[in-house]
mmCIF file of C-alpha atoms in Angstrom:
data_model
loop_
_atom_site.group_PDB
_atom_site.id
_atom_site.type_symbol
_atom_site.label_atom_id
_atom_site.label_comp_id
_atom_site.label_asym_id
_atom_site.label_seq_id
_atom_site.Cartn_x
_atom_site.Cartn_y
_atom_site.Cartn_z
ATOM 1 C CA MET W 159 0.000 0.000 0.000
ATOM 2 C CA LEU W 160 1.269 3.427 -0.986
ATOM 3 C CA GLU W 161 1.398 5.750 2.012
ATOM 4 C CA PRO W 162 0.612 9.480 2.032
ATOM 5 C CA GLY W 163 3.706 11.483 1.163
ATOM 6 C CA ALA W 164 4.660 9.137 -1.675
ATOM 7 C CA THR W 165 4.857 10.484 -5.224
ATOM 8 C CA ILE W 166 2.561 9.527 -8.089
ATOM 9 C CA GLY W 167 3.917 10.239 -11.559
ATOM 10 C CA ILE W 168 1.329 10.891 -14.279
ATOM 11 C CA VAL W 169 2.134 10.465 -17.960
ATOM 12 C CA GLY W 170 -0.007 13.108 -19.643
ATOM 13 C CA GLY W 171 -0.857 16.546 -18.326
ATOM 14 C CA GLY W 172 -4.424 17.172 -19.503
ATOM 15 C CA GLN W 173 -7.732 17.430 -17.693
ATOM 16 C CA LEU W 174 -8.017 13.772 -16.670
ATOM 17 C CA GLY W 175 -4.554 13.919 -15.119
ATOM 18 C CA ARG W 176 -5.445 17.195 -13.416
ATOM 19 C CA MET W 177 -8.483 15.643 -11.744
ATOM 20 C CA MET W 178 -6.448 12.555 -10.792
ATOM 21 C CA ALA W 179 -3.885 14.884 -9.236
ATOM 22 C CA LEU W 180 -6.490 16.817 -7.254
ATOM 23 C CA SER W 181 -7.855 13.567 -5.815
ATOM 24 C CA ALA W 182 -4.340 12.382 -4.972
ATOM 25 C CA LYS W 183 -3.499 15.659 -3.264
ATOM 26 C CA TYR W 184 -6.463 15.309 -0.898
ATOM 27 C CA MET W 185 -5.096 11.890 0.049
ATOM 28 C CA GLY W 186 -1.699 13.349 0.846
ATOM 29 C CA PHE W 187 0.290 12.269 -2.225
ATOM 30 C CA ARG W 188 2.785 14.318 -4.177
ATOM 31 C CA ILE W 189 2.379 14.629 -7.953
ATOM 32 C CA GLY W 190 4.801 14.703 -10.862
ATOM 33 C CA VAL W 191 3.819 14.886 -14.524
ATOM 34 C CA LEU W 192 5.368 14.266 -17.933
ATOM 35 C CA ASP W 193 3.941 16.538 -20.626
ATOM 36 C CA PRO W 194 5.439 18.560 -23.495
ATOM 37 C CA THR W 195 3.474 21.732 -22.634
ATOM 38 C CA PRO W 196 4.976 23.815 -19.807
ATOM 39 C CA ASP W 197 2.481 24.662 -17.055
ATOM 40 C CA CYS W 198 0.034 22.065 -18.359
ATOM 41 C CA PRO W 199 -3.205 21.520 -16.403
ATOM 42 C CA VAL W 200 -1.601 18.852 -14.146
ATOM 43 C CA ALA W 201 1.491 20.971 -13.478
ATOM 44 C CA GLN W 202 -0.753 23.764 -12.175
ATOM 45 C CA VAL W 203 -1.872 21.553 -9.288
ATOM 46 C CA GLY W 204 1.122 19.197 -9.026
ATOM 47 C CA ASP W 205 4.598 19.359 -7.506
ATOM 48 C CA PHE W 206 6.923 19.053 -10.505
ATOM 49 C CA GLN W 207 6.875 18.612 -14.271
ATOM 50 C CA VAL W 208 9.171 16.852 -16.711
ATOM 51 C CA VAL W 209 8.739 18.806 -19.941
ATOM 52 C CA ALA W 210 9.154 16.356 -22.800
ATOM 53 C CA ASP W 211 7.242 14.365 -25.390
ATOM 54 C CA TYR W 212 5.284 11.345 -24.179
ATOM 55 C CA ASP W 213 7.492 8.910 -26.117
ATOM 56 C CA ASP W 214 10.763 10.352 -24.755
ATOM 57 C CA LYS W 215 12.221 7.321 -22.956
ATOM 58 C CA GLN W 216 14.799 9.342 -21.057
ATOM 59 C CA ALA W 217 12.026 11.622 -19.775
ATOM 60 C CA ILE W 218 9.944 8.633 -18.688
ATOM 61 C CA ARG W 219 12.980 7.293 -16.823
ATOM 62 C CA GLU W 220 13.388 10.693 -15.129
ATOM 63 C CA LEU W 221 9.731 10.680 -14.047
ATOM 64 C CA ALA W 222 10.116 7.086 -12.817
ATOM 65 C CA GLU W 223 13.201 7.963 -10.760
ATOM 66 C CA LYS W 224 11.268 10.714 -8.969
ATOM 67 C CA SER W 225 8.075 8.678 -8.420
ATOM 68 C CA ASP W 226 6.894 5.712 -6.389
ATOM 69 C CA VAL W 227 4.037 4.833 -8.781
ATOM 70 C CA LEU W 228 3.364 5.683 -12.427
ATOM 71 C CA THR W 229 -0.058 6.047 -14.022
ATOM 72 C CA TYR W 230 -1.326 7.494 -17.293
ATOM 73 C CA GLU W 231 -4.244 9.691 -18.323
ATOM 74 C CA PHE W 232 -4.614 8.563 -21.942
ATOM 75 C CA GLU W 233 -3.970 5.427 -23.963
ATOM 76 C CA ASN W 234 -1.338 6.619 -26.451
ATOM 77 C CA VAL W 235 1.557 6.001 -24.085
ATOM 78 C CA ASP W 236 4.694 4.088 -25.096
ATOM 79 C CA ALA W 237 4.055 0.722 -23.426
ATOM 80 C CA ASP W 238 7.619 -0.463 -24.140
ATOM 81 C CA ALA W 239 9.033 2.595 -22.370
ATOM 82 C CA LEU W 240 6.862 1.872 -19.319
ATOM 83 C CA ASP W 241 8.009 -1.756 -19.311
ATOM 84 C CA GLU W 242 11.624 -0.583 -19.249
ATOM 85 C CA VAL W 243 11.124 1.307 -15.967
ATOM 86 C CA ARG W 244 9.010 -1.268 -14.136
ATOM 87 C CA GLY W 245 12.103 -2.447 -12.309
ATOM 88 C CA GLN W 246 12.518 0.920 -10.603
ATOM 89 C CA VAL W 247 8.914 2.082 -10.114
ATOM 90 C CA ALA W 248 5.526 0.435 -9.653
ATOM 91 C CA VAL W 249 3.160 0.538 -12.650
ATOM 92 C CA PRO W 250 0.022 -0.967 -11.056
ATOM 93 C CA GLN W 251 -2.086 -0.766 -14.217
ATOM 94 C CA GLY W 252 0.555 -2.756 -16.080
ATOM 95 C CA THR W 253 1.002 -2.450 -19.834
ATOM 96 C CA ASP W 254 -1.271 -5.260 -21.072
ATOM 97 C CA LEU W 255 -4.221 -2.920 -20.510
ATOM 98 C CA LEU W 256 -2.476 -0.272 -22.616
ATOM 99 C CA ARG W 257 -1.596 -2.639 -25.444
ATOM 100 C CA VAL W 258 -5.129 -3.996 -25.678
ATOM 101 C CA THR W 259 -6.792 -0.582 -25.703
ATOM 102 C CA GLN W 260 -4.250 0.935 -28.112
ATOM 103 C CA ASN W 261 -5.286 -1.401 -30.926
ATOM 104 C CA ARG W 262 -8.898 -1.884 -31.995
ATOM 105 C CA ILE W 263 -8.345 -5.448 -33.217
ATOM 106 C CA ALA W 264 -6.755 -6.426 -29.897
ATOM 107 C CA GLU W 265 -9.532 -4.614 -28.032
ATOM 108 C CA LYS W 266 -12.446 -6.175 -29.914
ATOM 109 C CA SER W 267 -10.816 -9.613 -29.681
ATOM 110 C CA PHE W 268 -10.313 -9.244 -25.907
ATOM 111 C CA ILE W 269 -13.932 -8.204 -25.398
ATOM 112 C CA ASN W 270 -15.315 -11.013 -27.568
ATOM 113 C CA ARG W 271 -13.067 -13.629 -25.895
ATOM 114 C CA HIS W 272 -14.727 -12.757 -22.598
ATOM 115 C CA GLY W 273 -18.159 -13.563 -24.007
ATOM 116 C CA ILE W 274 -19.192 -9.944 -24.503
ATOM 117 C CA GLU W 275 -20.863 -8.707 -27.664
ATOM 118 C CA THR W 276 -19.544 -5.877 -29.843
ATOM 119 C CA ALA W 277 -20.647 -4.513 -33.194
ATOM 120 C CA PRO W 278 -19.784 -6.981 -35.983
ATOM 121 C CA TRP W 279 -16.299 -6.193 -37.286
ATOM 122 C CA ARG W 280 -13.605 -7.284 -39.721
ATOM 123 C CA ALA W 281 -9.892 -6.459 -39.952
ATOM 124 C CA VAL W 282 -9.050 -4.621 -43.183
ATOM 125 C CA ASN W 283 -5.610 -3.712 -44.548
ATOM 126 C CA ASN W 284 -6.379 -2.609 -48.111
ATOM 127 C CA ARG W 285 -9.230 -1.837 -50.481
ATOM 128 C CA ALA W 286 -9.701 -5.505 -51.393
ATOM 129 C CA ASP W 287 -10.136 -6.379 -47.702
ATOM 130 C CA LEU W 288 -12.585 -3.489 -47.381
ATOM 131 C CA ASP W 289 -14.652 -4.674 -50.347
ATOM 132 C CA ALA W 290 -14.818 -8.184 -48.885
ATOM 133 C CA ALA W 291 -15.790 -6.867 -45.440
ATOM 134 C CA LEU W 292 -18.504 -4.642 -46.917
ATOM 135 C CA ALA W 293 -19.885 -7.639 -48.800
ATOM 136 C CA GLU W 294 -20.291 -9.383 -45.429
ATOM 137 C CA LEU W 295 -21.363 -6.508 -43.176
ATOM 138 C CA GLY W 296 -23.084 -4.236 -45.692
ATOM 139 C CA TYR W 297 -23.810 -0.525 -45.501
ATOM 140 C CA PRO W 298 -23.842 1.575 -43.408
ATOM 141 C CA ALA W 299 -20.527 0.824 -41.712
ATOM 142 C CA VAL W 300 -17.659 2.653 -40.022
ATOM 143 C CA LEU W 301 -14.029 2.333 -41.112
ATOM 144 C CA LYS W 302 -11.625 3.010 -38.226
ATOM 145 C CA THR W 303 -7.850 3.032 -37.995
ATOM 146 C CA CYS W 304 -6.596 0.345 -35.602
ATOM 147 C CA GLU W 305 -4.469 2.774 -33.637
ATOM 148 C CA GLY W 306 -4.811 6.414 -32.686
ATOM 149 C CA GLY W 307 -7.928 8.454 -33.235
ATOM 150 C CA TYR W 308 -10.340 9.996 -30.743
ATOM 151 C CA ASP W 309 -13.516 12.094 -30.839
ATOM 152 C CA GLY W 310 -14.220 10.833 -34.359
ATOM 153 C CA HIS W 311 -10.697 11.304 -35.750
ATOM 154 C CA GLY W 312 -9.387 8.364 -37.796
ATOM 155 C CA GLN W 313 -12.920 7.268 -38.709
ATOM 156 C CA ILE W 314 -14.846 7.286 -41.991
ATOM 157 C CA VAL W 315 -18.576 6.627 -41.996
ATOM 158 C CA LEU W 316 -19.607 4.715 -45.115
ATOM 159 C CA HIS W 317 -23.293 5.257 -45.839
ATOM 160 C CA ASP W 318 -23.103 3.865 -49.378
ATOM 161 C CA ALA W 319 -20.626 3.216 -52.194
ATOM 162 C CA SER W 320 -20.242 6.943 -52.924
ATOM 163 C CA ASP W 321 -18.404 7.352 -49.601
ATOM 164 C CA LEU W 322 -15.624 5.042 -50.804
ATOM 165 C CA GLU W 323 -14.076 8.095 -52.477
ATOM 166 C CA ARG W 324 -12.987 9.239 -49.006
ATOM 167 C CA VAL W 325 -11.184 5.965 -48.176
ATOM 168 C CA TRP W 326 -7.398 5.901 -48.146
ATOM 169 C CA PRO W 327 -5.581 4.574 -51.251
ATOM 170 C CA ASP W 328 -3.817 1.206 -50.979
ATOM 171 C CA ASP W 329 -0.370 2.814 -50.772
ATOM 172 C CA ASP W 330 -1.497 4.833 -47.736
ATOM 173 C CA PHE W 331 -3.983 2.372 -46.191
ATOM 174 C CA PRO W 332 -3.346 1.965 -42.450
ATOM 175 C CA PRO W 333 -4.244 -1.169 -40.474
ATOM 176 C CA ALA W 334 -7.955 -0.720 -39.830
ATOM 177 C CA ILE W 335 -11.223 -2.385 -38.943
ATOM 178 C CA LEU W 336 -14.654 -2.137 -40.479
ATOM 179 C CA GLU W 337 -17.549 -2.110 -38.019
ATOM 180 C CA GLY W 338 -21.125 -2.807 -38.970
ATOM 181 C CA PHE W 339 -23.673 -0.283 -37.739
ATOM 182 C CA VAL W 340 -25.598 -1.112 -34.578
ATOM 183 C CA ASP W 341 -29.278 -0.143 -34.437
ATOM 184 C CA PHE W 342 -28.927 1.159 -30.893
ATOM 185 C CA ASP W 343 -31.486 2.917 -28.749
ATOM 186 C CA PHE W 344 -28.861 5.100 -27.100
ATOM 187 C CA GLU W 345 -25.180 5.280 -26.227
ATOM 188 C CA ALA W 346 -24.148 4.644 -22.643
ATOM 189 C CA SER W 347 -21.130 4.018 -20.480
ATOM 190 C CA ILE W 348 -20.158 2.444 -17.202
ATOM 191 C CA MET W 349 -17.041 2.794 -15.079
ATOM 192 C CA VAL W 350 -15.338 0.067 -13.097
ATOM 193 C CA SER W 351 -12.476 0.484 -10.635
ATOM 194 C CA GLY W 352 -10.276 -2.046 -8.907
ATOM 195 C CA ASP W 353 -7.192 -2.715 -6.816
ATOM 196 C CA GLY W 354 -6.064 -5.676 -8.920
ATOM 197 C CA GLU W 355 -8.298 -8.167 -7.100
ATOM 198 C CA HIS W 356 -11.549 -6.489 -6.070
ATOM 199 C CA TYR W 357 -13.784 -4.447 -8.378
ATOM 200 C CA VAL W 358 -16.569 -1.893 -7.928
ATOM 201 C CA THR W 359 -18.845 -0.331 -10.515
ATOM 202 C CA PHE W 360 -20.437 3.074 -10.996
ATOM 203 C CA PRO W 361 -23.970 3.657 -12.361
ATOM 204 C CA ILE W 362 -24.689 3.112 -16.038
ATOM 205 C CA VAL W 363 -25.236 6.515 -17.672
ATOM 206 C CA ARG W 364 -26.702 7.758 -20.949
ATOM 207 C CA ASN W 365 -24.468 9.763 -23.307
ATOM 208 C CA ILE W 366 -25.380 12.156 -26.116
ATOM 209 C CA HIS W 367 -22.717 13.040 -28.684
ATOM 210 C CA LYS W 368 -22.522 15.960 -31.090
ATOM 211 C CA ASN W 369 -20.002 15.891 -33.947
ATOM 212 C CA ASN W 370 -18.501 12.699 -32.454
ATOM 213 C CA ILE W 371 -17.676 14.517 -29.180
ATOM 214 C CA LEU W 372 -19.484 13.806 -25.927
ATOM 215 C CA HIS W 373 -21.963 16.618 -25.287
ATOM 216 C CA VAL W 374 -24.194 15.532 -22.377
ATOM 217 C CA THR W 375 -24.246 12.734 -19.820
ATOM 218 C CA LEU W 376 -27.411 11.907 -17.881
ATOM 219 C CA ALA W 377 -26.910 9.928 -14.677
ATOM 220 C CA PRO W 378 -28.304 7.433 -14.150
ATOM 221 C CA ALA W 379 -29.522 6.046 -17.474
ATOM 222 C CA SER W 380 -33.173 5.038 -17.402
ATOM 223 C CA VAL W 381 -32.907 1.342 -18.278
ATOM 224 C CA ALA W 382 -34.621 -1.937 -17.500
ATOM 225 C CA PRO W 383 -33.201 -3.871 -14.526
ATOM 226 C CA ALA W 384 -31.878 -6.579 -16.866
ATOM 227 C CA VAL W 385 -29.919 -4.014 -18.893
ATOM 228 C CA GLU W 386 -28.480 -2.465 -15.743
ATOM 229 C CA ALA W 387 -27.477 -5.878 -14.379
ATOM 230 C CA ARG W 388 -25.813 -6.852 -17.663
ATOM 231 C CA ALA W 389 -23.790 -3.628 -17.779
ATOM 232 C CA HIS W 390 -22.450 -4.160 -14.260
ATOM 233 C CA GLU W 391 -21.735 -7.823 -14.987
ATOM 234 C CA LEU W 392 -19.735 -7.195 -18.154
ATOM 235 C CA ALA W 393 -17.817 -4.358 -16.478
ATOM 236 C CA LYS W 394 -16.634 -6.669 -13.708
ATOM 237 C CA THR W 395 -15.839 -9.403 -16.241
ATOM 238 C CA LEU W 396 -13.580 -7.071 -18.221
ATOM 239 C CA ALA W 397 -11.965 -5.724 -15.041
ATOM 240 C CA GLY W 398 -11.194 -9.267 -13.952
ATOM 241 C CA GLY W 399 -9.715 -10.060 -17.352
ATOM 242 C CA PHE W 400 -7.264 -7.203 -16.929
ATOM 243 C CA LYS W 401 -6.761 -7.690 -13.159
ATOM 244 C CA LEU W 402 -7.610 -4.023 -13.165
ATOM 245 C CA ALA W 403 -5.858 -1.545 -10.889
ATOM 246 C CA GLY W 404 -7.338 1.926 -11.244
ATOM 247 C CA THR W 405 -10.357 2.969 -13.285
ATOM 248 C CA LEU W 406 -11.564 1.650 -16.649
ATOM 249 C CA GLY W 407 -14.142 3.390 -18.838
ATOM 250 C CA ILE W 408 -16.454 1.206 -20.936
ATOM 251 C CA GLU W 409 -18.469 2.775 -23.770
ATOM 252 C CA LEU W 410 -21.685 0.902 -24.566
ATOM 253 C CA PHE W 411 -24.515 0.621 -27.066
ATOM 254 C CA VAL W 412 -27.938 -0.267 -25.631
ATOM 255 C CA THR W 413 -30.184 -1.671 -28.343
ATOM 256 C CA LYS W 414 -33.932 -1.327 -28.683
ATOM 257 C CA ASP W 415 -34.365 -5.000 -27.724
ATOM 258 C CA GLY W 416 -32.325 -4.588 -24.520
ATOM 259 C CA ARG W 417 -28.930 -5.959 -25.580
ATOM 260 C CA VAL W 418 -25.785 -4.320 -24.208
ATOM 261 C CA LEU W 419 -22.803 -4.129 -26.576
ATOM 262 C CA VAL W 420 -19.349 -2.773 -25.807
ATOM 263 C CA ASN W 421 -18.136 -0.084 -28.208
ATOM 264 C CA GLU W 422 -14.723 0.931 -26.833
ATOM 265 C CA LEU W 423 -12.583 0.759 -23.689
ATOM 266 C CA ALA W 424 -10.639 3.578 -22.039
ATOM 267 C CA PRO W 425 -7.827 2.462 -19.688
ATOM 268 C CA ARG W 426 -8.345 5.438 -17.357
ATOM 269 C CA PRO W 427 -11.080 7.732 -16.051
ATOM 270 C CA HIS W 428 -13.557 8.858 -18.688
ATOM 271 C CA ASN W 429 -15.266 12.092 -19.733
ATOM 272 C CA SER W 430 -18.730 10.587 -19.184
ATOM 273 C CA ALA W 431 -18.052 9.990 -15.477
ATOM 274 C CA HIS W 432 -17.133 13.531 -14.484
ATOM 275 C CA TYR W 433 -20.583 13.761 -12.883
ATOM 276 C CA THR W 434 -19.281 11.406 -10.141
ATOM 277 C CA ILE W 435 -17.331 14.280 -8.560
ATOM 278 C CA GLU W 436 -20.535 15.845 -7.224
ATOM 279 C CA ALA W 437 -23.089 13.049 -7.565
ATOM 280 C CA CYS W 438 -21.413 9.979 -6.027
ATOM 281 C CA SER W 439 -20.095 8.945 -2.635
ATOM 282 C CA ILE W 440 -16.692 8.405 -4.252
ATOM 283 C CA ASP W 441 -15.746 9.763 -7.669
ATOM 284 C CA GLN W 442 -13.941 8.022 -10.511
ATOM 285 C CA PHE W 443 -10.673 9.852 -9.788
ATOM 286 C CA ASP W 444 -10.622 8.975 -6.094
ATOM 287 C CA ALA W 445 -11.313 5.367 -7.083
ATOM 288 C CA HIS W 446 -8.488 5.439 -9.625
ATOM 289 C CA ILE W 447 -5.949 6.790 -7.145
ATOM 290 C CA ARG W 448 -7.052 4.381 -4.420
ATOM 291 C CA GLY W 449 -6.778 1.503 -6.892
ATOM 292 C CA ILE W 450 -3.229 2.266 -8.029
ATOM 293 C CA ALA W 451 -2.179 3.043 -4.458
ATOM 294 C CA GLY W 452 -3.414 -0.320 -3.186
ATOM 295 C CA TRP W 453 -6.093 1.229 -0.982
ATOM 296 C CA PRO W 454 -9.502 -0.472 -0.657
ATOM 297 C CA ILE W 455 -12.258 1.025 -2.824
ATOM 298 C CA PRO W 456 -15.779 1.295 -1.383
ATOM 299 C CA GLN W 457 -18.739 0.562 -3.640
ATOM 300 C CA PRO W 458 -19.823 3.933 -5.088
ATOM 301 C CA LYS W 459 -23.322 5.169 -4.319
ATOM 302 C CA LEU W 460 -25.247 7.621 -6.460
ATOM 303 C CA LEU W 461 -26.258 10.394 -4.053
ATOM 304 C CA SER W 462 -28.252 12.378 -6.610
ATOM 305 C CA PRO W 463 -29.186 12.150 -10.278
ATOM 306 C CA ALA W 464 -27.115 14.540 -12.347
ATOM 307 C CA VAL W 465 -26.544 16.088 -15.759
ATOM 308 C CA MET W 466 -23.053 16.853 -17.078
ATOM 309 C CA PHE W 467 -22.408 19.143 -20.079
ATOM 310 C CA ASN W 468 -19.017 19.440 -21.741
ATOM 311 C CA LEU W 469 -17.588 22.918 -22.293
ATOM 312 C CA LEU W 470 -15.711 23.110 -25.584
ATOM 313 C CA GLY W 471 -13.562 26.073 -26.550
ATOM 314 C CA GLN W 472 -16.466 27.993 -28.097
ATOM 315 C CA HIS W 473 -18.591 27.448 -24.963
ATOM 316 C CA LEU W 474 -16.138 28.633 -22.336
ATOM 317 C CA GLY W 475 -16.820 32.382 -22.590
ATOM 318 C CA PRO W 476 -20.631 32.065 -22.747
ATOM 319 C CA ALA W 477 -20.609 29.639 -19.817
ATOM 320 C CA ARG W 478 -18.461 31.916 -17.667
ATOM 321 C CA ALA W 479 -20.907 34.748 -18.369
ATOM 322 C CA GLN W 480 -23.740 32.577 -17.026
ATOM 323 C CA ILE W 481 -22.059 31.718 -13.705
ATOM 324 C CA PRO W 482 -23.582 34.656 -11.715
ATOM 325 C CA THR W 483 -27.140 33.543 -12.547
ATOM 326 C CA HIS W 484 -26.735 29.787 -12.068
ATOM 327 C CA PRO W 485 -25.793 28.894 -8.486
ATOM 328 C CA GLU W 486 -26.790 25.281 -9.223
ATOM 329 C CA TRP W 487 -23.971 24.917 -11.782
ATOM 330 C CA ASN W 488 -20.821 23.121 -10.643
ATOM 331 C CA VAL W 489 -18.316 24.586 -13.095
ATOM 332 C CA HIS W 490 -14.983 22.867 -13.764
ATOM 333 C CA ASP W 491 -12.356 24.769 -15.763
ATOM 334 C CA TYR W 492 -9.372 22.680 -16.897
ATOM 335 C CA GLY W 493 -6.854 25.527 -16.991
ATOM 336 C CA LYS W 494 -5.828 25.059 -20.618
ATOM 337 C CA ALA W 495 -3.894 27.969 -22.086
ATOM 338 C CA VAL W 496 -5.787 28.259 -25.376
ATOM 339 C CA ALA W 497 -9.542 27.838 -25.862
ATOM 340 C CA LYS W 498 -9.695 26.115 -29.253
ATOM 341 C CA HIS W 499 -12.901 25.359 -31.121
ATOM 342 C CA ASN W 500 -14.217 21.872 -30.218
ATOM 343 C CA ARG W 501 -11.430 21.366 -27.660
ATOM 344 C CA LYS W 502 -12.597 20.181 -24.230
ATOM 345 C CA MET W 503 -11.989 23.076 -21.868
ATOM 346 C CA GLY W 504 -14.214 22.196 -18.908
ATOM 347 C CA HIS W 505 -17.572 20.830 -17.879
ATOM 348 C CA VAL W 506 -20.660 21.763 -15.889
ATOM 349 C CA THR W 507 -22.515 19.352 -13.603
ATOM 350 C CA VAL W 508 -25.945 19.983 -12.107
ATOM 351 C CA LEU W 509 -27.562 17.795 -9.450
ATOM 352 C CA THR W 510 -31.260 17.358 -10.142
ATOM 353 C CA ASP W 511 -34.337 15.257 -9.504
ATOM 354 C CA ASP W 512 -35.266 15.467 -13.189
ATOM 355 C CA PRO W 513 -32.269 15.067 -15.554
ATOM 356 C CA GLU W 514 -34.333 15.448 -18.750
ATOM 357 C CA ARG W 515 -35.877 18.716 -17.584
ATOM 358 C CA THR W 516 -32.528 20.043 -16.376
ATOM 359 C CA MET W 517 -30.892 19.134 -19.689
ATOM 360 C CA ALA W 518 -33.550 21.143 -21.534
ATOM 361 C CA GLU W 519 -33.067 24.119 -19.172
ATOM 362 C CA MET W 520 -29.314 24.081 -19.720
ATOM 363 C CA GLU W 521 -29.719 23.879 -23.497
ATOM 364 C CA ALA W 522 -32.067 26.868 -23.285
ATOM 365 C CA THR W 523 -29.317 29.087 -21.852
ATOM 366 C CA GLY W 524 -27.821 29.379 -25.338
ATOM 367 C CA VAL W 525 -24.328 28.332 -24.272
ATOM 368 C CA TRP W 526 -24.428 25.268 -26.538
ATOM 369 C CA ASP W 527 -26.508 26.722 -29.412
ATOM 370 C CA ASP W 528 -23.810 25.915 -31.997
ATOM 371 C CA LEU W 529 -24.446 22.188 -31.422
ATOM 372 C CA LYS W 530 -28.162 22.262 -32.243
#
């Protein structure tokens, strides 16, 4: 068990790392961060920063030398570099979790091997593979690069044959997968946290995306008991498969006939669970830090239904202007230096007895009018 006063090194200095760091600070830990941007969001609340690229092995060694435990806030971390320092610092999450979630073929295969359904998919490496996969899965379908990509990047939606014009040529065709469309009722997610042996789950929530970026989360999702039970069951199954230490985000599709499919995995806290900071007895970041520190994790309880809205760059100014007239808003600003269009800059959470009504009231403020 990691004792207060020990140092946690975080690879990645963005908002997820910042909220990890804030949780860790309340528990008495010191924080170091590796990030190429000086005074990144984590550095603003941490103790020291190693300014370097994420794949700089010497920088990772420097962070390891100054830390007792390493963790990461996003999946595109050099797993080999982390393996090289595991002799000098604990990496409780391990690197198997990283390698699986860094590659969509490995991820889908892992999920399916554990008896959990995903969208139908095929590996494709060229246009001939794509044609064969489309003959099996049909239109519409989504072509995704195997590695990299987030918030819709690295994805091409194929509605019909005319969309093939946007597909990469054979001489520039990356390893990819083709996914068949799922006729889902809504998108959802569930978080699971563990200490490597014992696992706890958070409520299943409903997610609404705009332009492939999460816009709103409603907690909890209004689902049948069987759907809720299946989501918690598959979350614990996947956590056990990884011997999870820390927090894992699981993106889901809930179909009209009550099936629960896994879309993607995130080997760290997740945007859709930011509501847990105000709405739960323990939030996803506290659970993550406790898990990697070897502390026991209590089963989270939902204390109040909640609605969480993302603040992108274009929303930050309008939202700040609304703060004086909305005492019910819990505003989180990530401290990023530049407010870019469609870049996640913060979020707002509201506790409520009626999430649907509150969502409509928040939309009516005009802050998010560009997404209508």
